[in-house]
CSV table of C-alpha atoms and ligand atoms in Angstrom, one decimal:
chain,number,residue,atom,x,y,z
A,1,UNK,CA,-5.5,-15.4,26.3
A,2,UNK,CA,-4.7,-12.0,25.5
A,3,UNK,CA,-6.9,-11.6,22.7
A,4,UNK,CA,-10.0,-11.1,25.0
A,5,UNK,CA,-8.3,-8.5,27.4
A,6,UNK,CA,-10.4,-5.4,27.1
A,7,UNK,CA,-8.3,-2.1,26.7
A,8,UNK,CA,-8.3,0.4,29.7
A,9,UNK,CA,-10.2,3.5,29.6
A,10,UNK,CA,-7.7,6.9,29.0
A,11,UNK,CA,-6.6,9.0,26.5
A,12,UNK,CA,-3.6,7.7,23.8
A,13,UNK,CA,-1.3,9.8,21.8
A,14,UNK,CA,-1.0,8.8,18.3
A,15,UNK,CA,2.2,10.1,16.1
A,16,UNK,CA,2.5,9.8,12.3
A,17,UNK,CA,5.8,10.5,11.3
A,18,UNK,CA,6.6,11.3,7.6
A,19,UNK,CA,9.7,12.8,5.5
A,20,UNK,CA,8.7,16.2,6.0
A,21,UNK,CA,6.1,16.4,8.7
A,22,UNK,CA,5.7,14.7,12.3
A,23,UNK,CA,2.2,14.8,13.2
A,24,UNK,CA,1.1,14.3,16.7
A,25,UNK,CA,-2.2,14.0,18.7
A,26,UNK,CA,-3.9,13.5,22.3
A,27,UNK,CA,-6.8,11.3,21.3
A,28,UNK,CA,-9.8,9.9,23.6
A,29,UNK,CA,-11.8,6.5,23.8
A,30,UNK,CA,-14.0,8.0,20.5
A,31,UNK,CA,-11.5,8.7,17.9
A,32,UNK,CA,-11.5,12.4,18.6
A,33,UNK,CA,-8.3,14.6,18.3
A,34,UNK,CA,-8.0,16.6,21.4
A,35,UNK,CA,-5.0,18.5,21.0
A,36,UNK,CA,-3.1,18.1,17.5
A,37,UNK,CA,1.1,19.2,16.9
A,38,UNK,CA,2.6,19.4,13.9
A,39,UNK,CA,6.6,19.8,13.7
A,40,UNK,CA,8.9,19.3,10.4
A,41,UNK,CA,11.1,16.3,10.4
A,42,UNK,CA,14.6,17.8,9.3
A,43,UNK,CA,15.2,13.8,8.9
A,44,UNK,CA,18.7,15.0,7.2
A,45,UNK,CA,20.2,16.1,10.7
A,46,UNK,CA,19.6,12.2,11.4
A,47,UNK,CA,17.9,9.5,13.9
A,48,UNK,CA,18.5,10.9,17.5
A,49,UNK,CA,17.2,14.4,16.4
A,50,UNK,CA,13.9,12.9,14.7
A,51,UNK,CA,13.9,11.1,18.1
A,52,UNK,CA,14.3,14.3,20.2
A,53,UNK,CA,11.1,15.7,18.4
A,54,UNK,CA,9.1,12.5,18.6
A,55,UNK,CA,10.1,13.1,22.8
A,56,UNK,CA,9.3,17.1,22.9
A,57,UNK,CA,5.8,16.4,21.2
A,58,UNK,CA,4.5,13.7,23.5
A,59,UNK,CA,5.9,15.9,26.4
A,60,UNK,CA,4.0,18.6,25.3
A,61,UNK,CA,0.7,16.5,24.8
A,62,UNK,CA,1.2,15.0,27.9
A,63,UNK,CA,1.3,18.3,29.8
A,64,UNK,CA,-1.7,19.4,28.2
A,65,UNK,CA,-4.0,16.9,30.2
A,66,UNK,CA,-4.7,15.3,33.7
A,67,UNK,CA,-6.1,12.5,32.2
A,68,UNK,CA,-4.6,9.1,32.2
A,69,UNK,CA,-2.6,8.5,28.9
A,70,UNK,CA,-2.4,5.0,28.2
A,71,UNK,CA,0.4,5.0,25.9
A,72,UNK,CA,1.8,6.0,22.4
A,73,UNK,CA,1.3,4.8,18.7
A,74,UNK,CA,4.0,5.8,16.4
A,75,UNK,CA,3.3,5.3,12.8
A,76,UNK,CA,6.8,4.8,10.6
A,77,UNK,CA,6.9,4.7,7.1
A,78,UNK,CA,9.0,1.5,6.0
A,79,UNK,CA,8.8,-2.0,7.7
A,80,UNK,CA,9.2,-2.5,11.7
A,81,UNK,CA,9.4,-5.2,13.8
A,82,UNK,CA,6.4,-4.1,15.9
A,83,UNK,CA,7.2,-6.5,18.6
A,84,UNK,CA,10.6,-5.5,19.4
A,85,UNK,CA,10.0,-2.2,19.0
A,86,UNK,CA,12.3,-1.6,15.9
A,87,UNK,CA,12.5,0.3,12.8
A,88,UNK,CA,13.6,-2.4,10.4
A,89,UNK,CA,14.3,-0.2,7.5
A,90,UNK,CA,12.6,3.0,6.8
A,91,UNK,CA,13.7,4.7,3.5
A,92,UNK,CA,11.9,8.0,3.8
A,93,UNK,CA,13.7,8.9,6.9
A,94,UNK,CA,17.1,6.9,6.3
A,95,UNK,CA,16.5,5.0,8.9
A,96,UNK,CA,17.9,1.2,8.9
A,97,UNK,CA,17.1,-1.1,12.0
A,98,UNK,CA,17.1,1.3,14.7
A,99,UNK,CA,15.6,0.8,18.4
A,100,UNK,CA,12.7,3.0,18.6
A,101,UNK,CA,10.3,2.2,21.6
A,102,UNK,CA,12.7,1.5,24.7
A,103,UNK,CA,14.5,4.5,24.3
A,104,UNK,CA,11.3,6.9,23.9
A,105,UNK,CA,10.1,5.1,26.9
A,106,UNK,CA,13.1,5.9,28.8
A,107,UNK,CA,12.5,9.7,28.0
A,108,UNK,CA,8.9,10.1,28.6
A,109,UNK,CA,7.7,7.1,30.9
A,110,UNK,CA,5.0,6.3,28.2
A,111,UNK,CA,5.0,2.6,26.7
A,112,UNK,CA,5.3,3.1,22.5
A,113,UNK,CA,3.7,0.7,19.9
A,114,UNK,CA,4.9,0.7,16.7
A,115,UNK,CA,2.9,0.5,13.3
A,116,UNK,CA,3.7,1.2,9.7
A,117,UNK,CA,2.1,4.5,8.6
A,118,UNK,CA,-0.3,2.7,6.0
A,119,UNK,CA,-1.4,0.5,8.6
A,120,UNK,CA,-2.0,3.2,11.2
A,121,UNK,CA,-4.3,4.6,8.3
A,122,UNK,CA,-6.0,1.9,7.3
A,123,UNK,CA,-6.7,1.0,11.1
A,124,UNK,CA,-7.8,4.7,11.8
A,125,UNK,CA,-10.7,4.4,8.6
A,126,UNK,CA,-11.5,0.8,10.4
A,127,UNK,CA,-12.3,1.6,13.8
A,128,UNK,CA,-13.5,5.4,13.3
A,129,UNK,CA,-14.3,6.0,9.5
A,130,UNK,CA,-17.0,4.1,6.9
A,131,UNK,CA,-14.7,1.1,7.0
A,132,UNK,CA,-16.0,0.2,10.1
A,133,UNK,CA,-17.2,-3.3,10.9
A,134,UNK,CA,-15.9,-4.5,7.2
A,135,UNK,CA,-14.7,-8.3,7.9
A,136,UNK,CA,-12.1,-7.5,5.0
A,137,UNK,CA,-11.3,-3.9,4.7
A,138,UNK,CA,-8.8,-2.6,2.2
A,139,UNK,CA,-7.3,1.2,2.6
A,140,UNK,CA,-5.5,2.8,-0.1
A,141,UNK,CA,-3.4,5.7,0.2
A,142,UNK,CA,-2.5,7.6,-2.9
A,143,UNK,CA,-0.2,10.2,-2.3
A,144,UNK,CA,3.5,11.1,-2.5
A,145,UNK,CA,3.4,7.2,-2.9
A,146,UNK,CA,0.6,4.2,-2.6
A,147,UNK,CA,0.1,3.0,0.9
A,148,UNK,CA,-2.1,-0.2,1.7
A,149,UNK,CA,-3.5,-1.4,4.7
A,150,UNK,CA,-5.4,-4.4,4.7
A,151,UNK,CA,-7.9,-5.9,7.7
A,152,UNK,CA,-8.7,-9.6,7.3
A,153,UNK,CA,-11.5,-11.3,9.5
A,154,UNK,CA,-11.0,-8.0,11.3
A,155,UNK,CA,-7.5,-8.1,12.5
A,156,UNK,CA,-4.8,-6.1,10.7
A,157,UNK,CA,-2.7,-7.6,8.1
A,158,UNK,CA,1.2,-7.0,9.2
A,159,UNK,CA,3.1,-10.1,7.3
A,160,UNK,CA,6.3,-10.9,8.5
A,161,UNK,CA,8.0,-7.4,8.2
A,162,UNK,CA,5.3,-5.5,9.5
A,163,UNK,CA,4.4,-3.5,6.3
A,164,UNK,CA,1.7,-6.0,5.1
A,165,UNK,CA,0.3,-5.5,1.9
A,166,UNK,CA,2.6,-3.3,-0.1
A,167,UNK,CA,0.0,-2.9,-3.1
A,168,UNK,CA,1.7,0.2,-4.6
A,169,UNK,CA,4.7,-2.1,-5.4
A,170,UNK,CA,2.5,-5.0,-7.8
A,171,UNK,CA,3.9,-4.6,-11.2
A,172,UNK,CA,1.4,-3.3,-13.0
A,173,UNK,CA,3.8,-2.6,-16.7
A,174,UNK,CA,6.6,-4.7,-16.5
A,175,UNK,CA,8.8,-2.9,-18.5
A,176,UNK,CA,7.6,0.8,-17.1
A,177,UNK,CA,9.3,3.7,-15.1
A,178,UNK,CA,11.8,2.5,-12.5
A,179,UNK,CA,10.2,2.7,-8.8
A,180,UNK,CA,12.1,3.8,-5.6
A,181,UNK,CA,11.7,-0.1,-4.7
A,182,UNK,CA,14.4,-1.0,-7.2
A,183,UNK,CA,11.8,-2.4,-9.4
A,184,UNK,CA,9.9,-1.2,-12.6
A,185,UNK,CA,6.2,-0.2,-13.4
A,186,UNK,CA,4.9,-0.5,-10.0
A,187,UNK,CA,1.4,0.9,-9.0
A,188,UNK,CA,2.8,3.6,-7.5
A,189,UNK,CA,4.9,4.6,-10.5
A,190,UNK,CA,1.4,5.2,-12.5
A,191,UNK,CA,-1.0,6.6,-9.6
A,192,UNK,CA,1.0,8.6,-7.0
A,193,UNK,CA,1.0,12.6,-7.4
A,194,UNK,CA,4.4,12.4,-8.7
A,195,UNK,CA,3.8,9.7,-11.5
A,196,UNK,CA,0.6,11.4,-12.6
A,197,UNK,CA,2.5,15.0,-13.0
A,198,UNK,CA,5.3,13.1,-14.6
A,199,UNK,CA,3.1,11.6,-16.8
A,200,UNK,CA,1.6,15.3,-17.8
A,201,UNK,CA,4.8,16.8,-18.3
A,202,UNK,CA,5.8,14.4,-20.7
A,203,UNK,CA,2.7,14.5,-22.6
A,204,UNK,CA,3.0,18.3,-22.9
A,205,UNK,CA,6.2,18.2,-24.0
A,206,UNK,CA,4.8,16.0,-26.8
A,207,UNK,CA,1.6,17.7,-27.6
A,208,UNK,CA,1.1,21.0,-25.6
A,209,UNK,CA,-1.3,22.2,-23.1
A,210,UNK,CA,-3.5,25.2,-23.3
A,211,UNK,CA,-4.0,25.5,-19.6
A,212,UNK,CA,-1.1,23.4,-18.1
A,213,UNK,CA,2.6,24.2,-18.1
A,214,UNK,CA,5.7,22.0,-17.0
A,215,UNK,CA,6.2,24.3,-14.8
A,216,UNK,CA,4.8,24.2,-11.5
A,217,UNK,CA,2.4,21.4,-12.0
A,218,UNK,CA,0.4,19.5,-9.3
A,219,UNK,CA,-2.0,17.1,-9.3
A,220,UNK,CA,-4.8,19.6,-8.1
A,221,UNK,CA,-3.7,22.3,-11.2
A,222,UNK,CA,-4.4,18.8,-13.6
A,223,UNK,CA,-7.8,18.3,-12.3
A,224,UNK,CA,-8.3,21.8,-12.4
A,225,UNK,CA,-7.4,21.8,-16.1
A,226,UNK,CA,-9.4,18.9,-16.7
A,227,UNK,CA,-12.8,20.4,-15.2
A,228,UNK,CA,-12.0,23.3,-17.5
A,229,UNK,CA,-11.9,21.0,-20.3
A,230,UNK,CA,-8.4,20.9,-21.7
A,231,UNK,CA,-7.9,17.8,-23.7
A,232,UNK,CA,-4.6,16.8,-22.3
A,233,UNK,CA,-5.3,16.7,-18.9
A,234,UNK,CA,-8.5,14.7,-19.5
A,235,UNK,CA,-6.3,11.9,-21.3
A,236,UNK,CA,-4.0,12.0,-18.3
A,237,UNK,CA,-7.2,11.8,-16.2
A,238,UNK,CA,-8.4,9.0,-18.2
A,239,UNK,CA,-5.6,7.1,-17.8
A,240,UNK,CA,-4.9,7.6,-14.5
A,241,UNK,CA,-8.3,5.9,-13.7
A,242,UNK,CA,-7.3,3.3,-16.1
A,243,UNK,CA,-4.3,2.5,-13.9
A,244,UNK,CA,-6.1,2.7,-10.8
A,245,UNK,CA,-8.7,0.2,-11.8
A,246,UNK,CA,-6.2,-2.2,-13.1
A,247,UNK,CA,-4.7,-2.1,-9.3
A,248,UNK,CA,-8.0,-2.6,-7.7
A,249,UNK,CA,-9.2,-5.3,-9.8
A,250,UNK,CA,-5.9,-7.0,-9.0
A,251,UNK,CA,-6.6,-6.7,-5.2
A,252,UNK,CA,-10.2,-7.3,-5.6
A,253,UNK,CA,-9.9,-10.5,-7.2
A,254,UNK,CA,-7.1,-11.3,-4.5
A,255,UNK,CA,-8.8,-10.7,-1.2
A,256,UNK,CA,-12.8,-10.1,-1.7
A,257,UNK,CA,-12.8,-7.2,0.3
A,258,UNK,CA,-16.4,-5.6,1.5
A,259,UNK,CA,-15.1,-1.8,1.2
A,260,UNK,CA,-12.0,-0.2,-0.2
A,261,UNK,CA,-11.2,3.1,1.2
A,262,UNK,CA,-9.4,5.3,-1.2
A,263,UNK,CA,-7.1,8.7,0.5
A,264,UNK,CA,-4.3,11.0,0.0
A,265,UNK,CA,-4.0,13.8,-2.3
A,266,UNK,CA,-5.0,12.4,-5.4
A,267,UNK,CA,-8.5,10.9,-3.8
A,268,UNK,CA,-9.2,14.4,-3.2
A,269,UNK,CA,-10.5,14.7,-6.5
A,270,UNK,CA,-13.9,13.9,-7.1
A,271,UNK,CA,-13.3,12.9,-10.6
A,272,UNK,CA,-11.2,9.3,-9.4
A,273,UNK,CA,-14.6,8.5,-8.0
A,274,UNK,CA,-16.2,8.8,-11.5
A,275,UNK,CA,-19.0,6.0,-12.5
A,276,UNK,CA,-16.0,5.1,-14.9
A,277,UNK,CA,-14.5,4.0,-12.2
A,278,UNK,CA,-17.2,1.3,-11.1
A,279,UNK,CA,-18.0,0.6,-14.5
A,280,UNK,CA,-14.4,-0.5,-15.4
A,281,UNK,CA,-13.8,-2.6,-12.1
A,282,UNK,CA,-17.0,-4.2,-12.7
A,283,UNK,CA,-15.9,-4.9,-16.1
A,284,UNK,CA,-12.7,-6.4,-15.4
A,285,UNK,CA,-13.3,-8.7,-11.7
A,286,UNK,CA,-13.8,-11.9,-11.4
A,287,UNK,CA,-17.8,-12.1,-12.2
A,288,UNK,CA,-18.9,-13.2,-9.0
A,289,UNK,CA,-17.4,-10.1,-7.7
A,290,UNK,CA,-19.1,-7.5,-9.8
A,291,UNK,CA,-20.8,-4.5,-8.2
A,292,UNK,CA,-19.8,-6.3,-4.3
A,293,UNK,CA,-17.3,-4.1,-3.2
A,294,UNK,CA,-17.7,-0.4,-1.5
A,295,UNK,CA,-15.2,1.8,-2.7
A,296,UNK,CA,-15.4,5.1,-1.1
A,297,UNK,CA,-12.9,8.3,-0.4
A,298,UNK,CA,-11.1,7.8,3.2
A,299,UNK,CA,-13.2,9.7,5.5
A,300,UNK,CA,-10.3,10.5,8.4
A,301,UNK,CA,-8.0,12.7,6.2
A,302,UNK,CA,-5.0,14.2,7.0
A,303,UNK,CA,-5.1,13.1,10.5
A,304,UNK,CA,-6.3,9.5,10.2
A,305,UNK,CA,-2.5,8.0,10.4
A,306,UNK,CA,-2.7,9.8,14.2
A,307,UNK,CA,-6.2,8.6,15.0
A,308,UNK,CA,-5.0,4.9,13.8
A,309,UNK,CA,-1.9,4.5,15.4
A,310,UNK,CA,-3.5,5.6,19.2
A,311,UNK,CA,-6.0,3.3,18.2
A,312,UNK,CA,-3.0,0.3,19.1
A,313,UNK,CA,-4.1,1.8,23.1
A,314,UNK,CA,-7.7,2.2,22.6
A,315,UNK,CA,-8.9,-1.1,20.6
A,316,UNK,CA,-8.0,-4.9,21.1
A,317,UNK,CA,-6.2,-4.7,17.9
A,318,UNK,CA,-5.3,-7.9,16.7
A,319,UNK,CA,-3.0,-8.7,14.2
A,320,UNK,CA,-1.5,-11.5,12.0
B,1,LIG,ZN1,8.0,-0.5,-6.4
């Protein structure tokens, strides 16, 4: 009856491995980060090199405390086999099938549990953020891609290959822009930060903008131009909300969630949470679901993945 075993008391190390940075933290039972460390990934130097950096981070955090460390939660950007402790396919790290947990245990003496990074962000928000206690909870991260995690009946939905729902690859425009997954017109190609920048650049070439130029474009600059009344930025922001709504409506109709968190760089813009968003969602969702879902900005921010990965040791996380 493993499901009823309560987790032990102690600290946990959470690590979030991204394509550019490895973020690590020592986390207590309340989800507070006692110490955080960040290293550049340098994925081009190969998996061995990245694993060595992870070992270095674990050793540094371990030596910073005398308290018991229960284990390490390691979030990876891709498909994983969490039962065997293997990466199956992490394109952003250029990792294929690779044994991860056992070699890290051998080097550090700490047991290592793996989780997909979007699922780690979801767990962070579910245990320590505003997603707390929502029986059905969906977390969406709008960053360089679109990450998503789903809690169903208080359990993390991991699916067959460990990454659970891949909402970013719902096809929204069948003949749309090519996606990194090999498909076309995925949600990610419309609402992730690079997609918003790309659409803006295309429009500037076509119509020109007073406030924006094709060089050094960023989502922050686009939203700034919107606030300053730039008509082209206005079109881009309205389009972004429209595409965001299409994806969210599909997800709401599919899962009937109690709550949805939106995180990542794009969700930093307050315009994303405009009344327009909820109004358009309510116009499009299945009638019984109108006004029933709480949508909010993710509260766990930059270190959400660390806290979520650590929760694998600090909570009795059930997976389906
Ligand atoms: Zn895709």
